[in-house]
C-alpha cells in the first residue's frame, strides 16, 4: 500500500524518536564494545567476557531470572484464571489491587523488603515475639528471588488475565458439554488459548529480571553479583570503563534476543497447530 | 563519536531549558547548587534553611529576587560524570580533594574570586577566617579554585553491645572471624581497597599493580565475613543493630549515634583524611553570584548551622572557635572531630586519595570487580535451576509429541 504524505508526516516524530533514542544508543553500545580506552579497534573487551568469572555471572543471572520467572508464572496463572472468572465489578477491583504496587517506585519497595527480611527485621521480630528461632533470609539468593517476584509479578498477571478474560465462557461450557472433565477443560481449552498471554508475561518478567541490578544489590547484599550490577559498576563506578560495560550490555542484549527468539518460535508453532486442528 | 552524541544532547538540553526560562520572567536570578546528599542545613528538624536564607540575603544586598535550585549527588564520580559531560550549568559544587585535583587538571573549574566579588557587592568577606592549616593544600596549592567546606577522617563504627573491647583498635576488626556476617564493607572500590591498604601499610595512591593485588587478596579473605557491601544503607543497618562493624566517615557516626546510643567509634592508626571544598564549575552562568554564595556559606551563623547539622569538622575558625558551637557539640564529639595533637596537613599529605591516571583507575576497578564477582551462588540454586529446565523441557516435548500424534489423526 502506498502511504500518503500525511501518513508519512505523522510517522516522522516516531522515526526521529527511534533514531535518536533507540538506534543511536545501540550504535554507541556496539562502537564502545569494540574499542579500547584510546578508541582503537579491539576484541579484548568481548574476549574478557569469556573468562570464568564473567561466565559465572551470566550463569548466576540466568539461574535467578529463570527461577523468578517460573515462580511468577506459578503464582500468576491460577490468580489470573480466578480473576477472569469473577464478576466484572470484582475484576476491576482486583486489577486495581495488582496495579497499586506498580505506582510505588521499585527502589522503595526493595528497600522495604530489606527491612522486612533482615535478621532484626519485621519477620524475625515477629518470630522472636512468638518464641520461634530467627531465620536468616537477607543477603541470600532466596531474598533476591522474593524481591524480583514481588516487583515483576504484576507484569505476569496482567497479560495472562487480559487474554483469559477474552476467552468466551461459552467455550468452556461447550467443552464440558462435550464430555471434558474439569482438568481437561483447563489443559485442552484454557491453557492453549491463554498461551499468548503466558508468552508475553514470561518475556515481560524474564527480561527485566535477568538485567536487574538494584534488587540484587540490596537484598543480596552485594556478596554475589549479577550481570546488571556488573554493568552498573562499569558505568558509574570509581573507574568508569564504558568499553567493557558496553561489551557486557551487548552480550546481555544478544542473550535476551536469543531467549525471545526461542519463545517466539514456540508460540508460533503453537498457533499453527491450533489452526490445523480447526 | 562521543562528541557528536554530546552535541545532540546539549542542543536538546539547551532548547528545553530555553523553553523553561522563557516562561520564568526576567526579574528573578537563579543559582544552581549541586551538593552531596544530607550535606547542608536544610530546615528539617528546626534547623536553619540555608538556601532560603541566601535568597533573602541576596534580595537585601542587591534588590533582585533569587531562586536557589538545590540538587544532590551520591558520589564524587557521579558529580564528575555530570559536570564533565558539559550538559549541566551548575554554579556551586562541593567535590572532595582528589576530585578537585582532577577537575583542575581537566580545566573544569573556574577561579573563585571571592574577595573581588565581596568588594563589588559591598559584602563582608569571610575567607580570611579559614584556618591557616586548611589553605594551600595539595589539590589547589594557590587557593584559586576552591574554598574548604568540611574535612574529616574515616573511622570504624562498632556496636558496643556486640563487639568486645579487646578487639578494638585497628582495621583488623573488619577481618575478625568472630564477627562473621556482622561486618559491612564500602561498596566503592577506592574506599574499600583503602581499608585493606591502610591495614597493610600500603600507599593508597600506588600505581604498582602488585600493591593493589595484595590488597585484593586481603579483601578476598574478608569476603566470607562480610554481611553486605553498602554505601548509604549503612545508616539503617548500623542504627538497627543488623550489623556490628563498619568503616565510615566520622561525621556520619554522630548521625547514627543520635538513633542508636550503643554505637562506638575509633580511628585506626592509618586512615583516610579528606577535604570537601566549594568550587565553581567552568560552565557556571553566574560565577559572581556563586562566589557570593560561597562567601555566605562561610558567614558565622550559616557555617555554624551547617556544622551542627551535618556533624563534619569545619575548617572555618568562626565555627571551631565558637563557644556556642563547642558547647552544642559536647566534649566527646569535639574530641573525635577535632582531636588534640592532630597534624592535619601532614596526615592529609600522607593519607589522602590522589587523582590517579585512567589506566590505573581502570586497573583498580577491574581488581575490585574481580573480587566482587568471585564466588558463585549456593549449589541449591543451581540444582533448582537444572530441575526447572528439565521439567520445562519435558513439558514442551510432551506437548510436541501429542501434537504430532494428533496431526496424524486429522
XYZ file of C-alpha atoms in Angstrom:
688
model
C 0.000 0.000 0.000
C 1.288 3.416 -0.880
C 1.292 5.826 2.019
C 0.096 9.375 1.592
C 2.300 12.306 2.518
C 0.235 12.955 5.624
C 0.688 9.414 6.800
C 4.423 9.702 6.387
C 4.469 13.047 8.186
C 2.508 11.585 11.064
C 5.108 8.837 11.448
C 8.034 11.279 11.377
C 8.161 12.081 15.109
C 8.247 8.405 15.894
C 11.058 7.802 13.429
C 13.088 10.707 14.806
C 12.490 9.397 18.308
C 13.549 5.863 17.408
C 16.683 7.007 15.618
C 17.719 9.332 18.433
C 16.946 7.179 21.424
C 16.976 3.592 20.171
C 19.162 3.247 17.086
C 21.845 5.785 18.033
C 22.436 4.389 21.536
C 22.593 0.878 20.078
C 25.272 2.002 17.644
C 27.184 3.516 20.549
C 26.965 0.292 22.515
C 28.420 -1.640 19.594
C 31.049 1.032 18.950
C 32.205 1.080 22.565
C 32.233 -2.721 22.813
C 34.826 -2.976 20.069
C 37.127 -0.098 21.041
C 39.606 0.376 23.880
C 40.262 3.414 26.079
C 42.167 5.125 23.247
C 39.421 4.494 20.726
C 41.286 1.850 18.713
C 39.553 -1.300 17.485
C 39.857 -4.260 19.811
C 38.106 -7.534 20.599
C 39.687 -7.653 24.030
C 36.506 -6.495 25.783
C 34.480 -9.326 24.317
C 37.323 -11.778 24.939
C 37.499 -10.782 28.596
C 33.828 -11.739 28.953
C 34.621 -15.357 28.307
C 36.865 -15.756 31.337
C 35.414 -17.971 34.045
C 34.429 -15.129 36.380
C 32.204 -13.380 33.904
C 30.671 -16.565 32.529
C 29.701 -17.366 36.115
C 27.952 -14.001 36.433
C 25.904 -14.716 33.336
C 25.031 -18.184 34.655
C 24.059 -16.731 38.043
C 21.805 -14.143 36.427
C 20.211 -16.713 34.162
C 19.516 -19.059 37.077
C 17.907 -16.414 39.272
C 15.935 -14.931 36.377
C 14.642 -18.360 35.406
C 13.635 -19.245 38.954
C 11.882 -15.888 39.426
C 10.037 -16.249 36.136
C 8.809 -19.739 36.997
C 7.723 -18.653 40.486
C 5.876 -15.686 38.955
C 4.150 -17.958 36.448
C 3.112 -20.483 39.088
C 1.624 -17.725 41.251
C 0.168 -15.659 38.423
C -1.547 -18.302 36.315
C -4.150 -19.522 38.834
C -4.674 -15.961 40.064
C -5.302 -14.672 36.553
C -7.760 -17.513 35.926
C -9.647 -16.851 39.161
C -9.799 -13.110 38.433
C -11.021 -13.633 34.893
C -13.950 -15.767 36.142
C -15.076 -13.177 38.722
C -17.938 -10.729 38.324
C -16.891 -7.727 36.288
C -17.047 -5.340 39.226
C -14.671 -7.511 41.242
C -12.389 -7.969 38.261
C -11.853 -4.220 38.176
C -11.082 -4.145 41.895
C -8.608 -6.999 41.534
C -6.807 -5.407 38.596
C -6.547 -2.210 40.601
C -5.081 -4.122 43.558
C -2.460 -5.639 41.279
C -1.637 -2.263 39.789
C -1.187 -0.440 43.095
C 2.305 -1.798 43.864
C 3.344 -0.546 40.423
C 2.525 3.017 41.425
C 5.242 2.848 44.022
C 8.825 3.207 42.946
C 10.532 -0.194 42.945
C 13.526 1.243 44.792
C 11.257 1.933 47.733
C 9.615 -1.482 47.642
C 13.045 -3.098 47.539
C 14.231 -1.021 50.453
C 11.128 -2.071 52.383
C 11.846 -5.726 51.660
C 15.251 -5.174 53.189
C 13.607 -4.031 56.427
C 11.189 -6.950 56.313
C 13.743 -9.700 55.723
C 16.643 -8.532 57.891
C 17.831 -10.533 60.914
C 16.438 -7.776 63.096
C 13.652 -7.122 60.610
C 9.892 -7.392 60.818
C 9.541 -11.130 60.160
C 12.295 -12.142 62.560
C 10.990 -9.799 65.264
C 7.625 -11.495 64.880
C 9.237 -14.933 65.146
C 11.068 -13.823 68.229
C 7.874 -12.486 69.807
C 6.104 -15.827 69.424
C 9.154 -17.777 70.561
C 10.414 -19.176 67.241
C 14.050 -19.286 66.175
C 15.088 -16.493 63.814
C 15.535 -17.443 60.153
C 18.345 -15.861 58.174
C 16.803 -14.509 54.978
C 18.504 -11.305 53.867
C 21.622 -11.462 51.682
C 20.679 -14.838 50.208
C 19.634 -15.663 46.631
C 16.203 -16.507 48.035
C 15.731 -12.914 49.169
C 16.656 -11.698 45.697
C 14.083 -14.030 44.143
C 11.439 -12.748 46.579
C 12.277 -9.173 45.627
C 12.149 -9.885 41.906
C 8.899 -11.842 42.140
C 7.299 -9.043 44.116
C 8.414 -6.382 41.650
C 7.600 -8.219 38.444
C 4.547 -10.299 39.380
C 2.059 -7.725 38.012
C 3.737 -7.955 34.608
C 2.970 -11.682 34.613
C -0.594 -11.465 35.926
C -1.828 -8.656 33.690
C -1.150 -10.136 30.224
C -2.422 -13.576 31.260
C -5.512 -12.034 32.813
C -6.181 -9.941 29.698
C -6.067 -12.979 27.435
C -8.103 -15.121 29.811
C -10.856 -12.564 30.273
C -11.198 -12.636 26.483
C -11.995 -16.363 26.499
C -15.724 -16.808 25.935
C -17.239 -18.741 28.883
C -19.453 -20.485 26.346
C -16.389 -22.303 25.044
C -15.716 -23.717 28.480
C -19.355 -24.771 28.792
C -19.238 -26.360 25.371
C -16.141 -28.310 26.330
C -17.831 -29.634 29.473
C -20.965 -30.490 27.494
C -18.874 -32.463 25.073
C -17.517 -34.528 27.931
C -14.388 -32.779 29.127
C -13.588 -33.153 32.796
C -12.567 -30.018 34.731
C -8.914 -30.946 34.289
C -9.345 -31.379 30.542
C -11.225 -28.092 30.181
C -8.186 -26.480 31.781
C -5.489 -28.287 29.804
C -7.233 -28.599 26.425
C -9.145 -25.310 26.226
C -7.953 -22.662 28.694
C -4.223 -23.351 28.528
C -3.808 -23.340 24.748
C -5.982 -20.256 24.425
C -4.081 -18.338 27.100
C -0.657 -19.301 25.787
C -0.031 -15.951 24.090
C -0.592 -14.194 27.406
C 1.790 -16.586 29.130
C 4.442 -15.972 26.498
C 4.245 -12.198 26.797
C 4.146 -12.498 30.587
C 7.285 -14.624 30.584
C 9.046 -12.135 28.341
C 8.000 -9.210 30.474
C 9.290 -10.861 33.643
C 12.349 -12.654 32.331
C 13.886 -9.674 30.538
C 13.864 -7.238 33.467
C 14.864 -9.917 35.965
C 17.916 -11.042 34.009
C 19.163 -7.458 33.829
C 18.107 -6.404 37.328
C 20.679 -4.644 39.441
C 19.196 -2.747 42.344
C 17.274 -5.661 43.859
C 20.262 -7.993 43.856
C 22.478 -5.368 45.489
C 20.090 -4.528 48.293
C 18.615 -7.952 49.028
C 21.666 -9.988 48.049
C 23.989 -7.686 49.963
C 26.433 -7.481 47.085
C 28.147 -10.687 48.205
C 27.300 -12.298 44.861
C 26.934 -10.321 41.681
C 24.541 -10.405 38.793
C 25.083 -9.084 35.322
C 23.122 -5.875 35.931
C 25.261 -4.988 38.952
C 28.402 -5.549 36.953
C 27.253 -3.349 34.094
C 26.239 -0.629 36.529
C 29.614 -0.676 38.239
C 31.367 -0.129 34.909
C 29.259 2.918 34.108
C 29.067 4.675 37.478
C 31.967 3.127 39.395
C 35.134 4.846 40.546
C 36.897 3.877 37.336
C 34.426 4.200 34.558
C 35.094 1.812 31.685
C 32.339 2.341 29.143
C 34.030 -0.040 26.746
C 33.843 -3.126 28.903
C 30.442 -2.097 30.250
C 29.172 -1.803 26.691
C 30.556 -5.233 25.832
C 28.685 -6.702 28.807
C 25.480 -4.959 27.721
C 25.906 -6.150 24.166
C 26.243 -9.774 25.201
C 23.288 -9.399 27.556
C 21.195 -7.965 24.732
C 22.129 -10.844 22.448
C 21.263 -13.289 25.219
C 17.845 -11.685 25.696
C 17.197 -11.590 21.951
C 18.070 -15.270 21.705
C 15.741 -16.260 24.511
C 12.953 -14.166 22.993
C 13.520 -15.810 19.633
C 13.188 -19.215 21.271
C 9.982 -18.118 22.991
C 8.544 -16.766 19.751
C 9.419 -19.961 17.956
C 7.307 -21.973 20.377
C 4.391 -19.580 20.376
C 4.351 -19.534 16.550
C 4.327 -23.290 16.195
C 1.513 -23.344 18.746
C -0.602 -21.060 16.564
C -0.025 -23.185 13.506
C -1.004 -26.293 15.415
C -4.177 -24.603 16.532
C -5.121 -23.656 13.024
C -4.533 -27.109 11.700
C -6.752 -28.682 14.309
C -9.556 -26.285 13.459
C 31.647 9.888 18.052
C 31.204 10.683 21.746
C 31.336 14.383 20.906
C 28.554 14.002 18.360
C 26.163 12.427 20.821
C 27.030 15.014 23.421
C 26.392 17.827 20.971
C 22.962 16.445 20.187
C 22.171 16.075 23.869
C 23.447 19.554 24.673
C 21.302 21.041 21.912
C 18.264 19.229 23.282
C 19.035 20.397 26.809
C 19.543 23.987 25.651
C 16.265 24.042 23.747
C 14.450 22.544 26.718
C 15.958 24.981 29.200
C 15.245 27.975 26.952
C 11.641 26.927 26.812
C 11.583 26.723 30.581
C 13.259 30.031 31.212
C 11.277 32.000 28.681
C 8.279 31.427 30.924
C 10.080 32.367 34.127
C 10.359 36.124 33.550
C 13.478 38.270 33.782
C 13.301 39.576 37.343
C 14.466 36.540 39.287
C 18.073 35.354 39.307
C 18.884 31.680 39.558
C 21.662 29.844 41.336
C 22.247 26.126 40.808
C 23.869 24.354 43.764
C 24.983 20.733 43.412
C 25.983 19.054 46.661
C 26.268 15.698 48.455
C 23.064 14.357 49.996
C 22.491 15.420 53.637
C 25.330 17.904 53.438
C 23.740 21.250 54.235
C 21.430 22.541 56.923
C 18.119 22.284 55.099
C 15.481 23.413 57.557
C 14.448 19.929 58.728
C 14.238 19.315 62.493
C 14.150 23.039 63.339
C 17.495 23.737 61.691
C 18.241 26.788 59.582
C 17.241 26.562 55.920
C 20.452 27.816 54.330
C 19.230 28.124 50.752
C 16.173 30.139 51.843
C 18.409 32.359 53.971
C 20.610 33.032 50.969
C 17.621 34.038 48.878
C 16.609 36.729 51.363
C 20.237 37.777 51.923
C 20.698 38.272 48.196
C 17.495 40.229 47.874
C 18.591 42.533 50.692
C 22.019 43.015 49.160
C 21.077 43.623 45.537
C 17.334 44.223 45.471
C 16.926 41.365 42.993
C 14.978 38.210 43.642
C 16.930 34.991 43.882
C 15.916 31.374 43.446
C 18.346 28.698 44.631
C 17.977 25.350 42.863
C 19.486 22.712 45.090
C 20.253 19.171 43.873
C 22.338 16.370 45.358
C 24.693 13.608 44.221
C 25.737 10.374 45.954
C 29.413 10.297 44.976
C 32.242 12.342 43.535
C 32.177 10.132 40.479
C 28.504 10.799 39.745
C 29.073 14.515 40.081
C 32.135 14.325 37.856
C 30.257 12.422 35.159
C 27.614 15.120 35.058
C 29.949 18.128 35.082
C 32.429 16.682 32.585
C 29.660 15.843 30.099
C 29.245 19.622 29.717
C 25.468 19.362 29.700
C 24.888 20.940 33.106
C 25.002 24.529 34.268
C 25.669 24.223 37.988
C 27.116 27.242 39.768
C 28.405 25.721 43.009
C 29.678 22.172 43.617
C 31.375 20.617 46.659
C 33.768 17.849 45.498
C 36.463 16.117 47.583
C 40.181 16.818 47.353
C 41.286 14.239 44.775
C 38.327 15.086 42.558
C 39.169 18.803 42.715
C 42.706 17.906 41.677
C 41.323 16.015 38.701
C 38.867 18.727 37.726
C 41.542 21.432 37.871
C 43.771 19.290 35.681
C 40.963 18.825 33.172
C 40.146 22.541 33.232
C 36.623 22.043 34.535
C 36.738 24.632 37.338
C 36.570 28.427 37.299
C 38.505 30.590 39.795
C 36.610 31.660 42.919
C 37.182 35.423 43.091
C 35.661 35.697 46.497
C 37.378 38.929 47.613
C 36.700 40.823 44.379
C 33.045 39.786 44.412
C 32.587 40.777 48.063
C 34.072 44.164 47.304
C 31.811 44.641 44.313
C 28.682 43.834 46.291
C 29.883 45.545 49.444
C 29.568 42.357 51.469
C 31.834 41.374 54.325
C 34.347 38.785 53.172
C 34.812 35.778 55.442
C 37.530 33.944 53.541
C 40.240 35.047 55.980
C 38.615 33.071 58.757
C 39.550 29.779 57.063
C 42.217 28.298 59.321
C 45.811 28.582 58.137
C 46.150 24.775 58.085
C 43.409 24.394 55.524
C 44.809 26.613 52.814
C 47.258 25.859 50.064
C 46.538 22.120 50.158
C 47.876 19.695 47.584
C 44.859 19.796 45.287
C 44.798 23.584 44.967
C 48.137 24.965 46.194
C 47.361 28.593 45.340
C 43.781 28.646 46.678
C 42.413 29.696 43.318
C 39.686 27.182 42.628
C 38.357 26.044 45.980
C 37.198 27.160 49.402
C 37.241 24.365 52.008
C 33.840 23.454 53.436
C 34.500 20.462 55.687
C 37.181 17.920 56.418
C 37.261 14.625 58.220
C 38.615 11.145 58.518
C 37.335 7.622 58.046
C 36.995 5.590 61.213
C 35.498 2.333 62.401
C 31.981 2.381 63.815
C 31.062 -0.576 66.036
C 28.185 -1.678 68.204
C 29.342 -1.739 71.834
C 26.828 -4.439 72.779
C 28.103 -6.836 70.104
C 31.837 -6.176 69.901
C 34.300 -6.999 72.704
C 36.506 -4.174 73.819
C 39.770 -6.106 73.443
C 39.171 -6.482 69.687
C 39.060 -2.751 69.038
C 41.856 -0.577 67.755
C 42.822 -1.381 64.209
C 41.500 -2.232 60.781
C 41.908 -5.887 61.839
C 38.468 -5.668 63.455
C 36.975 -5.769 59.957
C 38.781 -9.069 59.379
C 37.890 -10.643 62.736
C 36.198 -14.006 62.183
C 34.363 -13.713 65.477
C 32.053 -11.183 63.827
C 31.429 -13.033 60.562
C 28.211 -11.892 58.925
C 28.087 -8.724 61.009
C 30.655 -6.650 59.106
C 29.851 -4.058 56.437
C 32.312 -3.027 53.759
C 32.254 0.002 51.442
C 30.611 -0.661 48.092
C 33.086 1.528 46.264
C 36.489 0.479 45.096
C 38.622 3.334 46.375
C 37.306 3.290 49.963
C 37.043 -0.500 50.012
C 40.634 -1.051 48.894
C 41.806 1.644 51.297
C 40.670 -0.355 54.356
C 42.991 -3.190 53.331
C 45.768 -0.851 52.197
C 45.854 1.108 55.454
C 45.872 -2.148 57.399
C 48.790 -3.453 55.358
C 50.560 -0.096 55.444
C 50.410 0.284 51.655
C 50.167 3.547 49.751
C 46.582 4.208 48.651
C 47.880 6.105 45.628
C 50.220 3.418 44.376
C 50.365 2.847 40.636
C 52.024 -0.535 41.133
C 49.691 -3.403 40.279
C 51.338 -5.703 42.815
C 50.315 -3.384 45.681
C 46.711 -3.428 44.619
C 46.798 -7.184 44.165
C 47.994 -7.773 47.702
C 45.185 -5.545 48.966
C 42.762 -7.517 46.801
C 43.942 -10.770 48.417
C 43.037 -9.388 51.828
C 39.624 -8.296 50.553
C 39.029 -11.789 49.189
C 39.899 -13.235 52.607
C 37.451 -10.794 54.122
C 34.637 -11.527 51.696
C 33.124 -14.552 53.512
C 32.838 -12.451 56.680
C 31.037 -9.547 55.014
C 27.324 -9.131 55.566
C 26.984 -6.777 52.646
C 28.743 -4.129 50.589
C 26.956 -0.846 51.254
C 27.056 2.912 50.995
C 24.007 4.778 52.318
C 22.296 1.626 53.651
C 24.871 1.698 56.409
C 22.676 4.107 58.381
C 19.794 1.649 58.581
C 21.947 -1.376 59.213
C 24.048 0.164 61.972
C 21.157 2.015 63.587
C 19.004 -1.117 63.826
C 21.827 -3.341 65.080
C 21.608 -5.513 61.949
C 25.371 -5.081 61.515
C 28.020 -4.625 64.203
C 31.083 -3.223 62.430
C 31.636 -0.836 59.556
C 34.062 1.810 58.391
C 32.603 5.211 57.590
C 33.109 8.970 57.811
C 33.382 10.396 61.328
C 30.625 12.985 60.849
C 28.082 10.368 59.847
C 28.820 8.385 63.008
C 27.113 11.108 65.051
C 24.049 10.986 62.820
C 23.799 7.259 63.600
C 24.562 7.769 67.294
C 21.508 10.022 67.545
C 19.366 6.970 66.796
C 21.376 4.125 68.321
C 23.177 5.011 71.550
C 25.110 1.737 71.607
C 27.425 2.742 68.786
C 31.096 3.461 69.374
C 33.806 4.887 67.146
C 37.566 4.974 66.818
C 40.217 5.949 64.296
C 42.671 3.237 63.256
C 46.283 4.354 63.234
C 46.408 4.945 59.469
C 43.251 6.226 57.859
C 41.913 8.388 55.086
C 41.795 12.169 55.528
C 39.651 14.207 53.166
C 38.645 17.777 52.496
C 35.442 18.754 50.720
C 35.665 22.196 49.212
C 33.302 24.538 47.418
C 34.106 25.167 43.757
C 32.597 26.832 40.720
C 32.436 24.763 37.521
C 33.583 26.343 34.249
C 30.067 26.089 32.834
C 28.587 28.331 35.528
C 26.421 31.130 34.066
C 26.763 33.100 37.228
C 30.231 32.808 38.770
C 29.874 36.040 40.733
C 26.682 35.016 42.476
C 28.296 31.626 43.057
C 31.255 33.277 44.804
C 28.812 35.326 46.849
C 27.046 32.122 47.862
C 30.357 30.542 48.872
C 31.160 33.590 50.994
C 27.685 33.358 52.517
C 28.388 29.718 53.448
C 31.415 30.954 55.420
C 29.488 33.562 57.411
C 29.274 32.655 61.109
C 25.570 31.866 61.565
C 25.332 29.835 58.403
C 28.615 27.970 58.858
C 27.696 27.030 62.427
C 24.209 25.918 61.388
C 25.741 23.681 58.723
C 28.422 22.270 61.002
C 25.887 21.467 63.707
C 23.555 19.872 61.218
C 25.975 17.655 59.283
C 28.457 16.964 62.152
C 31.536 17.224 59.934
C 34.587 19.118 61.161
C 34.793 22.661 59.852
C 37.982 24.429 58.724
C 36.318 27.760 59.479
C 37.701 29.411 62.648
C 34.362 31.186 63.076
C 32.975 27.712 63.721
C 35.620 25.707 65.542
C 36.478 28.575 67.879
C 32.864 29.469 68.582
C 31.930 28.694 72.194
C 28.271 28.073 71.489
C 29.228 25.519 68.853
C 31.753 23.766 71.108
C 29.150 23.517 73.842
C 26.463 22.280 71.459
C 28.703 19.508 70.099
C 29.860 18.351 73.539
C 33.362 17.246 74.591
C 33.167 13.716 73.134
C 32.184 14.872 69.680
C 34.797 17.605 69.766
C 37.459 15.036 70.669
C 36.537 12.875 67.675
C 36.072 15.701 65.179
C 38.952 17.914 66.311
C 41.374 15.606 68.122
C 44.158 17.293 70.016
C 47.597 16.976 68.500
C 46.194 16.020 65.116
C 48.560 17.300 62.446
C 46.109 17.928 59.654
C 48.499 18.983 56.887
C 50.853 16.056 57.431
C 48.076 13.472 57.701
C 46.382 14.818 54.589
C 49.563 14.645 52.578
C 50.226 11.071 53.703
C 46.781 9.514 53.613
C 44.530 11.466 51.240
C 43.457 9.897 47.966
C 45.156 11.476 44.988
C 43.913 11.696 41.463
C 45.173 8.658 39.510
C 45.543 8.241 35.768
C 42.826 6.495 33.761
C 44.776 3.286 33.267
C 45.386 2.894 36.994
C 41.767 3.652 37.811
C 40.692 1.060 35.286
C 43.028 -1.489 36.871
C 41.654 -0.725 40.343
C 38.116 -1.141 39.169
C 38.858 -4.428 37.420
C 40.546 -5.798 40.535
C 37.614 -4.663 42.651
C 35.127 -6.204 40.238
C 37.109 -9.403 40.182
C 36.916 -9.508 43.963
C 33.190 -8.771 43.939
C 32.296 -11.441 41.384
C 34.385 -14.216 42.899
C 32.266 -16.974 44.356
C 29.024 -18.306 42.984
C 25.591 -18.887 44.411
C 24.817 -21.755 46.805
C 24.616 -25.115 44.999
C 20.905 -25.366 45.764
C 20.212 -22.517 43.333
C 21.914 -24.394 40.503
C 20.120 -27.628 41.414
C 16.739 -25.906 41.369
C 17.537 -24.340 38.009
C 18.514 -27.655 36.456
C 15.344 -29.306 37.802
C 13.230 -26.480 36.370
C 14.936 -26.652 32.999
C 14.388 -30.425 32.828
C 10.738 -30.003 33.814
C 10.100 -27.309 31.229
C 11.905 -29.227 28.512
C 9.923 -32.391 29.211
C 6.650 -30.426 29.200
C 7.469 -28.893 25.837
C 8.484 -32.280 24.496
C 5.212 -33.799 25.716
C 3.176 -31.081 24.012
C 5.082 -31.512 20.759
C 4.617 -35.293 20.793
C 0.885 -35.012 21.482
C 0.554 -32.550 18.646
C 2.375 -34.729 16.189
C 0.116 -37.631 17.087
C -2.972 -35.518 16.629
C -1.720 -34.218 13.313
C -1.551 -37.826 12.152
C -5.170 -38.459 13.153
C -6.714 -35.455 11.410
